[in-house]
XYZ file of C-alpha atoms in Angstrom:
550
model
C 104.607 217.099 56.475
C 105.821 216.553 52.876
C 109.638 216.627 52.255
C 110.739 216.289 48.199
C 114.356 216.452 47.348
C 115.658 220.323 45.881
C 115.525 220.694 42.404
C 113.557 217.770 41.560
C 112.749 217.890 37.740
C 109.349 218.122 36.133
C 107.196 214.753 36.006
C 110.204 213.194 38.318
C 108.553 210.186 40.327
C 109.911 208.981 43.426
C 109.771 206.358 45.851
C 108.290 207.432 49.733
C 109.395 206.841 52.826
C 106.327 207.097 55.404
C 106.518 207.843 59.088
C 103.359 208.417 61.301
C 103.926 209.373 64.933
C 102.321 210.155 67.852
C 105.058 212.218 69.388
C 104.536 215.373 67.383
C 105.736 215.518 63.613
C 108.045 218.210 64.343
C 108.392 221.394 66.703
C 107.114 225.020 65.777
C 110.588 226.070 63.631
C 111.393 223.001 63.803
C 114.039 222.177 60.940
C 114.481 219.200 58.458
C 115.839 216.471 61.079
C 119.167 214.159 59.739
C 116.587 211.208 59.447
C 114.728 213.592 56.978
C 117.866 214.810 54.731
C 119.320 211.248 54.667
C 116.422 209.755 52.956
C 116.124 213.150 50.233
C 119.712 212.361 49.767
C 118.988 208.485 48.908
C 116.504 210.021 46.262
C 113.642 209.492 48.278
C 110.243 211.742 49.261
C 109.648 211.689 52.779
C 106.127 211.663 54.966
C 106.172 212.275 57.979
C 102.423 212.009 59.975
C 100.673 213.197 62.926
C 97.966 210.278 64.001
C 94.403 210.845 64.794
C 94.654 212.604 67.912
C 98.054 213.755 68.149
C 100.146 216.385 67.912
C 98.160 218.582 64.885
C 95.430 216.193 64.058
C 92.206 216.137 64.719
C 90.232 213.661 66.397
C 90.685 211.558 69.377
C 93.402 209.441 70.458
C 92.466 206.284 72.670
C 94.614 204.009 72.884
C 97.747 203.048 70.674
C 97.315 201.568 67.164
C 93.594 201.326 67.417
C 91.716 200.198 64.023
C 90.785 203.602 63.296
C 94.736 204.791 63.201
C 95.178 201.571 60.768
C 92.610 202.800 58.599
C 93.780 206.374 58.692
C 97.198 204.949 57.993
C 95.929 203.379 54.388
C 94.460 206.355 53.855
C 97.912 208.262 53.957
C 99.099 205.808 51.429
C 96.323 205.899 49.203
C 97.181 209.604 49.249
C 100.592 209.408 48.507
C 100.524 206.805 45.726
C 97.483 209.433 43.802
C 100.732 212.334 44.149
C 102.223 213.592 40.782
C 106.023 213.175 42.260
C 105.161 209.580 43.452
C 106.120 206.190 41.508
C 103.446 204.660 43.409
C 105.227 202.904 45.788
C 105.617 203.462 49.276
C 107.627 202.026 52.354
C 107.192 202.966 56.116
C 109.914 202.657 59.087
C 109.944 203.956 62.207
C 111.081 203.206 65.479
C 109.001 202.148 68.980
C 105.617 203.558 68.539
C 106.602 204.584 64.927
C 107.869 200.943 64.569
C 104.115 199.015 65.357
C 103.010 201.915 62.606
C 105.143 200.816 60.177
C 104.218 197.074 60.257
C 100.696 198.142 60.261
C 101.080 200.133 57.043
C 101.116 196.513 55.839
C 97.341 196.118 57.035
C 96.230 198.731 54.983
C 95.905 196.394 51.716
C 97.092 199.340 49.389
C 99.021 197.640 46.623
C 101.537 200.539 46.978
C 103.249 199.283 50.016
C 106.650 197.455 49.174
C 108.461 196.681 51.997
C 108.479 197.772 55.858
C 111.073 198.384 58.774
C 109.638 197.816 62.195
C 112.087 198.709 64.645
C 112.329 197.830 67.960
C 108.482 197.715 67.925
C 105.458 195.888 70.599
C 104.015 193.115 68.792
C 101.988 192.348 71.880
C 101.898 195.129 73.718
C 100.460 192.991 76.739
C 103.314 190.588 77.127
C 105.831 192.186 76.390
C 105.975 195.556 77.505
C 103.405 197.361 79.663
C 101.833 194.062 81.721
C 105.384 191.565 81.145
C 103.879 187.933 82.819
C 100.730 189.886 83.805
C 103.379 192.222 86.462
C 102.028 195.838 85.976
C 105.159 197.713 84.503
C 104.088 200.780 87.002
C 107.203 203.104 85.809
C 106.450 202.729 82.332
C 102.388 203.289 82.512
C 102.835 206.183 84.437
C 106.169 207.960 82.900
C 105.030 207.473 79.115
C 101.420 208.356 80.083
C 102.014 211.815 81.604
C 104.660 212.492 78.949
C 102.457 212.180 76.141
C 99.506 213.388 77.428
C 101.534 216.629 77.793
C 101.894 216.100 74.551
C 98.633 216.300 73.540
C 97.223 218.809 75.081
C 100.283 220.656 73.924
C 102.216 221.987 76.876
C 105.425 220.267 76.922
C 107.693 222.485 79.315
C 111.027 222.199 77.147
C 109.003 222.523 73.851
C 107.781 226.502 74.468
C 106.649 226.806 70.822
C 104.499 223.639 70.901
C 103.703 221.410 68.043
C 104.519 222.631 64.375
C 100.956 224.479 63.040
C 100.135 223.279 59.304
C 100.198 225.078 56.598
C 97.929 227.820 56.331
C 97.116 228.045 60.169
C 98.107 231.564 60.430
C 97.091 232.275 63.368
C 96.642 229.041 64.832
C 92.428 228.395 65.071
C 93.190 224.841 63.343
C 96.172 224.251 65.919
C 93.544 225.155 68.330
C 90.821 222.903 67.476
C 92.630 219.582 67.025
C 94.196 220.349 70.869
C 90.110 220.859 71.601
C 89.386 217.501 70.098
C 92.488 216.109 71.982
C 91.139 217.122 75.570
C 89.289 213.631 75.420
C 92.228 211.899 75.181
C 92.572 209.348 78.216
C 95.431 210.210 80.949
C 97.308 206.701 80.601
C 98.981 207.417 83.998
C 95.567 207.884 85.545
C 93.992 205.302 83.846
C 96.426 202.312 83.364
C 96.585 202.034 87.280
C 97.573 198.752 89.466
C 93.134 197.990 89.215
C 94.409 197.451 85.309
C 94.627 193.367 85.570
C 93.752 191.546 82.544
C 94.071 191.227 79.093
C 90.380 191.758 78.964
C 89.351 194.625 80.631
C 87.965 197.294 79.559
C 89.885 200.511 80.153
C 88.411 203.777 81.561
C 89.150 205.815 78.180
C 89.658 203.540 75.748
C 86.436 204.041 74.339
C 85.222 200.490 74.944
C 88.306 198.877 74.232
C 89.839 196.501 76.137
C 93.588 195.928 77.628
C 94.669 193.976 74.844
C 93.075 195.802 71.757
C 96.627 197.467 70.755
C 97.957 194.062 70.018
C 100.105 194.447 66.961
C 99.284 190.495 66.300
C 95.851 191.261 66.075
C 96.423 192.476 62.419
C 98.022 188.775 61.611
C 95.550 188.344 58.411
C 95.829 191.643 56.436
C 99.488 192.121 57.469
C 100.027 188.453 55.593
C 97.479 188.781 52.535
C 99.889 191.677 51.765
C 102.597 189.452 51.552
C 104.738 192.877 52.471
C 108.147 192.179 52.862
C 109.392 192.664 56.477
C 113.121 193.847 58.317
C 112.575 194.024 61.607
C 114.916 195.138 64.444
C 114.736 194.036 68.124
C 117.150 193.884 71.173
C 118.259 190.875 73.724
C 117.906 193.975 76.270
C 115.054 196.184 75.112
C 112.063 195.217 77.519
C 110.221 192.949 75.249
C 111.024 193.470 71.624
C 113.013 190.394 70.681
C 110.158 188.116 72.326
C 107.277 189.908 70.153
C 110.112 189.555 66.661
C 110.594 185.952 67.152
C 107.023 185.429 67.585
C 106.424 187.618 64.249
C 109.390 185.509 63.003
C 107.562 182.108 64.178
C 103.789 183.117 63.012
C 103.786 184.738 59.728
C 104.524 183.758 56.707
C 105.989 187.184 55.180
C 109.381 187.575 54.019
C 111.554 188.531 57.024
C 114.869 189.405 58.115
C 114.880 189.883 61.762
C 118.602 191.477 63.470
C 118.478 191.143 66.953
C 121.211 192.966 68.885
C 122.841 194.293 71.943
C 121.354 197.303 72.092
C 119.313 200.122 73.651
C 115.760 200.712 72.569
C 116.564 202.118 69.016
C 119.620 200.473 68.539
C 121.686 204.002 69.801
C 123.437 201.938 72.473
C 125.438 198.801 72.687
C 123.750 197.318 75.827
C 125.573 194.271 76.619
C 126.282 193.657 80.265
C 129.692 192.363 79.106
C 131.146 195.106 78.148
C 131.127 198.605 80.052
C 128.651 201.227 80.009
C 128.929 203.598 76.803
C 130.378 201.011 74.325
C 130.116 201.966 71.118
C 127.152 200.455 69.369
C 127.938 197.986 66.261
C 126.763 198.927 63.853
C 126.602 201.771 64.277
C 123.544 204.255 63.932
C 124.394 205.487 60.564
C 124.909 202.010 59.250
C 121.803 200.632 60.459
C 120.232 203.166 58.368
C 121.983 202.192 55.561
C 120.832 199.233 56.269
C 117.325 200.020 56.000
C 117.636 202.254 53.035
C 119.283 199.038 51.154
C 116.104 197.163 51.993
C 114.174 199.447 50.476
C 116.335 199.831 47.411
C 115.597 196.446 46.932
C 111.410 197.256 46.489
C 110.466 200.852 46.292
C 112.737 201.265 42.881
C 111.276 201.348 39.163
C 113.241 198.153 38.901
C 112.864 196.548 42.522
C 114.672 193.073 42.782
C 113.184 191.805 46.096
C 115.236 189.579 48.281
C 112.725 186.593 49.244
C 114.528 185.516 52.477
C 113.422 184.775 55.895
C 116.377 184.591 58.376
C 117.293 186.030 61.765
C 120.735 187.303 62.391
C 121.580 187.463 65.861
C 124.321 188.190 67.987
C 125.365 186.264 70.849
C 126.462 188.169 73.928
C 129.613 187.094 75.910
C 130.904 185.717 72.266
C 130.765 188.757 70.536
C 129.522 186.764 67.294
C 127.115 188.108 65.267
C 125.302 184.302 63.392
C 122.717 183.625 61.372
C 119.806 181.268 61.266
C 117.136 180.346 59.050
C 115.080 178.903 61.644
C 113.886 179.436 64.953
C 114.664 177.576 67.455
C 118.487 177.572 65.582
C 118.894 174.075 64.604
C 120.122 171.354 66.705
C 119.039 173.025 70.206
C 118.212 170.802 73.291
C 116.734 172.109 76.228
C 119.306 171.254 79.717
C 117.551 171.019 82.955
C 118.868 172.524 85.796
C 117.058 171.948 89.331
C 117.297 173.687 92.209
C 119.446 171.950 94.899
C 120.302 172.187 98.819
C 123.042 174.435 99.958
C 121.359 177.096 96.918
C 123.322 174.714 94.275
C 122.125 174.390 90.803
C 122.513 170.804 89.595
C 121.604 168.407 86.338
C 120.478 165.607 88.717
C 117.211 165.584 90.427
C 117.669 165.618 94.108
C 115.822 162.824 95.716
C 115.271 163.973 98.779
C 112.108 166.862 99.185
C 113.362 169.783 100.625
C 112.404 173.593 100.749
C 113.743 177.399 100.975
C 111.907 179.681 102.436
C 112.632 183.196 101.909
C 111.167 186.763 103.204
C 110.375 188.788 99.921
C 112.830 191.793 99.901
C 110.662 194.606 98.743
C 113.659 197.135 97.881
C 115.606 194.560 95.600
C 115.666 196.614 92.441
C 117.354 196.261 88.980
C 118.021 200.286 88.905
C 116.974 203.150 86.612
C 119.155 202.048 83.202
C 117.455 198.341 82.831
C 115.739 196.822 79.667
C 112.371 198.681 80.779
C 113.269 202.043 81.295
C 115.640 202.394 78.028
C 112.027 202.506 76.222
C 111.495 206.335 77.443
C 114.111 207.676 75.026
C 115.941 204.875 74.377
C 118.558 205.578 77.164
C 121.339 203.038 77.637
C 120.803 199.694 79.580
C 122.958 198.994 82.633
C 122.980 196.133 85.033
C 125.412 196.765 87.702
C 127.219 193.800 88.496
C 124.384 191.516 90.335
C 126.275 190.191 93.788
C 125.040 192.888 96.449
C 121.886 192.056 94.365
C 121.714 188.512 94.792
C 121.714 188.435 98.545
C 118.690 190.017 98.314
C 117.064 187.634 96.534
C 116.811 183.337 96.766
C 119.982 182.447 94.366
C 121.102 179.263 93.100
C 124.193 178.970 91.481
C 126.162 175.767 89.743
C 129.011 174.170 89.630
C 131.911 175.634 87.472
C 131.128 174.396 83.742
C 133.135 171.772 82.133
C 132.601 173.597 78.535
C 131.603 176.256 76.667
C 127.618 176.457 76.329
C 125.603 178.924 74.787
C 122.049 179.540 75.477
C 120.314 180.901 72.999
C 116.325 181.158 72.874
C 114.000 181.101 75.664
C 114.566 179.680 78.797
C 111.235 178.121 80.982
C 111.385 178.445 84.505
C 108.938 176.258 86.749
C 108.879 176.929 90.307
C 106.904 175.475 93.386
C 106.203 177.348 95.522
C 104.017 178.627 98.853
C 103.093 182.267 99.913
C 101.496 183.659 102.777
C 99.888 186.099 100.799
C 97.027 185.330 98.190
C 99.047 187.030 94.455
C 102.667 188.243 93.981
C 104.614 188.548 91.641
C 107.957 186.076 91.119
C 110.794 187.318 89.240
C 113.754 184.733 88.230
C 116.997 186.432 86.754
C 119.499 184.564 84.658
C 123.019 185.337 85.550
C 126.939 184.384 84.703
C 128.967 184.299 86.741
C 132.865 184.321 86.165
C 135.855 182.844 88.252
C 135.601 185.592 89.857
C 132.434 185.520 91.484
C 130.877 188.660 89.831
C 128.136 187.993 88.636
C 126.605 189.304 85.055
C 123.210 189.846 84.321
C 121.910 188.084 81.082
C 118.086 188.070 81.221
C 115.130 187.541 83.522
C 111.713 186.194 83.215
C 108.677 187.473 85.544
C 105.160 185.765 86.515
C 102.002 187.335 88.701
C 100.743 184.563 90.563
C 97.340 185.404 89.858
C 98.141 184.476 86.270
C 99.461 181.110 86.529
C 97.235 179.079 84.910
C 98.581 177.423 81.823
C 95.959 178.103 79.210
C 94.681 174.861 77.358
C 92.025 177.401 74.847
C 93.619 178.687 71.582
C 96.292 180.542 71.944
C 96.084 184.004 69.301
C 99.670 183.094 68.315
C 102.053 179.986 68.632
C 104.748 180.175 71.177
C 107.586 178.053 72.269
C 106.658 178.918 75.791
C 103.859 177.854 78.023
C 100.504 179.812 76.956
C 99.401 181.942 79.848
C 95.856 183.844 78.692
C 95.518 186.589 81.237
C 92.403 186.671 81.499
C 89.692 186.988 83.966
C 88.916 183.883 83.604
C 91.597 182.253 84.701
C 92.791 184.275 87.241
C 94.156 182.184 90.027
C 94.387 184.514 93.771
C 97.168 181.636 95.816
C 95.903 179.944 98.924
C 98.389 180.982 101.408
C 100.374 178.010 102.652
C 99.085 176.144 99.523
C 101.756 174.486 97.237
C 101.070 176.129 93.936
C 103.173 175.874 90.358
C 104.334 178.604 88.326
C 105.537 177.917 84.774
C 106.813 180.950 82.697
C 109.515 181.904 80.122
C 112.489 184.153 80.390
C 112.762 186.810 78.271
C 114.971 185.273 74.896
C 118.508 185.820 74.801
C 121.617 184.503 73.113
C 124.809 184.257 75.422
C 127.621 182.475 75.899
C 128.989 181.050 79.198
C 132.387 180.333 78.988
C 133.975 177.313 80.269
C 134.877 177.672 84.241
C 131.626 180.276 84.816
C 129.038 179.230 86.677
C 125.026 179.395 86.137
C 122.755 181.284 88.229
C 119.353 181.862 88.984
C 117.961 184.495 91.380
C 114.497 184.379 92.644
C 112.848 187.424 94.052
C 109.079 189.029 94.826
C 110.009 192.832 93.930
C 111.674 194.892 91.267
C 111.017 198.340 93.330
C 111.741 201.092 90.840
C 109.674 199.518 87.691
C 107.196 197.323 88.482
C 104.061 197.273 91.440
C 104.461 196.031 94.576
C 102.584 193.359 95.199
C 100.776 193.089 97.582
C 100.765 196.933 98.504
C 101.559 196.896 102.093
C 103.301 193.912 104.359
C 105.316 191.400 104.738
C 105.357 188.336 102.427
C 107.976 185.153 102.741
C 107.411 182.001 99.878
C 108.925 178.801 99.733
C 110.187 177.013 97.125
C 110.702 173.470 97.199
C 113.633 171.592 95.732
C 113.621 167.961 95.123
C 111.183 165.281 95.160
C 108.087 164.798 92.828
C 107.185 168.679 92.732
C 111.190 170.008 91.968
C 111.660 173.163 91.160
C 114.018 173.808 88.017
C 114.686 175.986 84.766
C 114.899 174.238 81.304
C 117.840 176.587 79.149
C 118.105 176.312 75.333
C 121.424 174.684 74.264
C 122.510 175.074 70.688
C 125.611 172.841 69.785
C 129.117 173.935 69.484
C 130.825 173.551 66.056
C 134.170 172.630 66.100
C 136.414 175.052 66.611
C 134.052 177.421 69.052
């Protein structure tokens, strides 16, 4: 679909915003949405795409953001800049799935793309989203599969006139064959099952492709020969999204400006568990696309300035403080080391003497329906209901009251050791505040399959300031029940504050029951972790100094 502004003069040129989706364009009588008027009104022409296999299009859809969509994508704007209303340059935006196709518009190595505005988008779809420290994200797979698979095949119960016909199909025969062409499309929810392991295999539908070939990061070289400018968006509490910016932020070499917030997926909700549910979101929708619309002004004019920068502005939650940093991790920050103590006490000291928890996995310990995982079907808001009745589900270790003030902000590492009597699992560790009190705030969490604990030492396709963990067949590790066995992962990033007289804690669980498979299946399963000794277990938290004053 082609939107140009009313009235626009004779041998006008403009400036276009692109969009390409795979969640239907529009709606039969569907009308101009405010996303659509708002950029006419800034003076701009506005795209808006179906992708190979969706919605209207032809072809076959396999899996997302596959090399032929890329290609099809620099097609669009090869298109677009050849247009008598166009000045020849072009910028894309988009949110979620339309986020990972705006970044890749910067693959397509047209010299008409200016700038881009990922939002909210899966740089590594692996890690951070649908397979999260190799744990099958079960609700996700199977929710977003059937819902856009629907889609496709164009029977979406609350949508009764179906996806918007193009021009000139009359009577619908073109309508007709693209949702014939679509009927190959795989069934994610029936594909993507629990037998779904590694980054390597190859998927049933994915036309040869494996688990890992809609990898955002994959497009690394073209995205920075393009030297396309970059402001991406990301949330402390939107599944994975700030993990996959920072590593954007850490590996290329564009210009970027990276906000991460407090929000929902899409930035509609102010998500942080210190305040209530249904805080208003700052800033608010409306400004964040001002936002974006600025950044284009900057590149898509006749006279563009450019801006040059590469910073992250990030807010820290429990402060309230929106900062800014020009590097990553923010200068100055130490890791602290926290082990795991008797009595379920966190402590800076090592304990000397060896000693162990043991602890019956609890398979109905669940985060709810409103965490950082579900918010991506719609973008919902994210709730975590204060964590005590929680807690005593899991293996918690709290500390002692802090002396000071001490914010944590970047990516915690967690190493646990540990025995099973089963032979995988998956370990999840939350990071929690809690206040005088004793209620306990959730802040983030970091998750590990056992099978996948083997610390890589082979190339790793990015750089991370995390331990490299390759999931792949090839070093899968099944545990040897009884057998002592470490597990070294990250938590998910964040940027809070604990206040001065709150205490730190970890939980420890085997089971988040309304997201993620249970593992194993059927059974019971009890671990033990040790504490003390040689083998201690501990978390290492990213400290960034206080100035004076804070």
């Amino acid at each position: 679909d082609l939107f140009l502004p009313k009235g626009l003069a004779p041998g006008a040129k403009l400036p276009t915003t692109l969009v390409s989706t795979r969640y239907w364009r529009a709606g039969e009588g569907q009308a101009p949405t405010g996303e659509q008027r708002f950029w006419l009104a800034r003076g701009y022409a506005f795209v808006y795409a179906d992708v190979r296999g969706t919605g209207a299009s032809y072809g076959q859809w396999y899996y997302p953001w596959s090399a032929t969509e890329v290609k099809d994508i620099g097609r669009l704007v090869r298109w677009i800049a050849e247009q008598p209303w166009s000045n020849g340059r072009v910028g894309s935006i988009g949110t979620s799935y339309t986020g990972n196709t705006a970044q890749l518009v910067a693959a397509s190595g047209h010299r008409a793309v200016k700038a881009v505005v990922p939002r909210f988008m899966d740089f590594d779809a692996y890690a951070d989203l649908t397979y999260p420290g190799g744990v099958y994200n079960e609700m996700l797979l199977r929710d977003w599969g059937k819902m856009v698979y629907a889609m496709d095949m164009n029977k979406v119960p609350d949508a009764p006139g179906g996806v918007r016909k193009v021009d000139g199909d009359g009577d619908g025969a073109l309508l007709a064959g693209a949702v014939a062409d679509h009927q190959k499309n795989p069934p994610l929810h029936e594909t993507m099952t629990a037998s779904v392991v590694y980054r390597d295999d190859v998927v049933k539908g994915f036309g040869g492709a494996t688990n890992d070939m809609s990898g955002t990061y994959r497009y690394r070289t073209q995205i920075e020969r393009s030297r396309v400018p970059i402001f991406g968006w990301a949330s402390w509490l939107d599944a994975g999204t700030s993990q996959g910016a920072l590593n954007r932020f850490i590996n290329w070499s564009n210009p970027q400006i990276l906000v991460i917030g407090p929000w929902s997926h899409g930035g509609g909700n102010h998500a942080s568990p210190y305040f209530p549910a249904n805080h208003p979101t700052d800033p608010s929708s409306a400004i964040q696309a001002q936002q974006a619309a600025c950044f284009f002004d900057q590149y898509l004019g006749d006279q563009p300035r450019g801006m040059g920068e590469k910073a992250i502005i990030y807010y820290t939650l429990g402060e309230n403080v929106w900062k800014k940093t020009s590097s990553w991790p923010v200068a100055g920050t130490t890791m602290r080391r926290f082990y795991l103590g008797e009595n379920q006490t966190l402590t800076g000291e090592r304990p000397r003497a060896l000693g162990r928890d043991s602890h019956q996995i609890d398979f109905e310990a669940t985060t709810g329906q409103q965490n950082r995982w579900y918010t991506q079907l719609g973008g919902g808001d994210v709730v975590y209901p204060e964590r005590t009745a929680q807690d005593a589900r899991l293996l918690s270790y709290t500390s002692e009251p802090l002396a000071n003030d001490l914010e944590v902000t970047g990516q915690g590492i967690v190493t646990l050791e540990v025995t099973s009597t089963a032979r995988d699992g998956n370990f999840f560790v939350y990071l929690e505040d809690v206040s005088p009190d004793g209620k306990s705030t959730y802040v983030t969490e970091g998750m590990l399959r056992a099978l996948h604990r083997k610390i890589s030492t082979e190339p790793a396709p990015y750089r991370t300031l995390y331990p490299y963990h390759s999931f792949k067949k090839r070093d899968g590790r099944p545990l040897v029940p009884g057998q002592l066995s470490t597990l070294t992962f990250q938590l998910l990033p964040t940027s809070a504050l604990f206040r001065a007289g709150h205490r730190i804690r970890i939980a420890i669980g085997g089971a988040d029951k309304d997201t993620f498979q249970r593992l194993p299946a059927t059974g019971e399963v009890t671990i033990a972790v040790n504490r003390g000794g040689v083998r201690a277990s501990l978390i290492d938290l990213p400290v960034v100094p206080r100035s004076p004053g804070r």
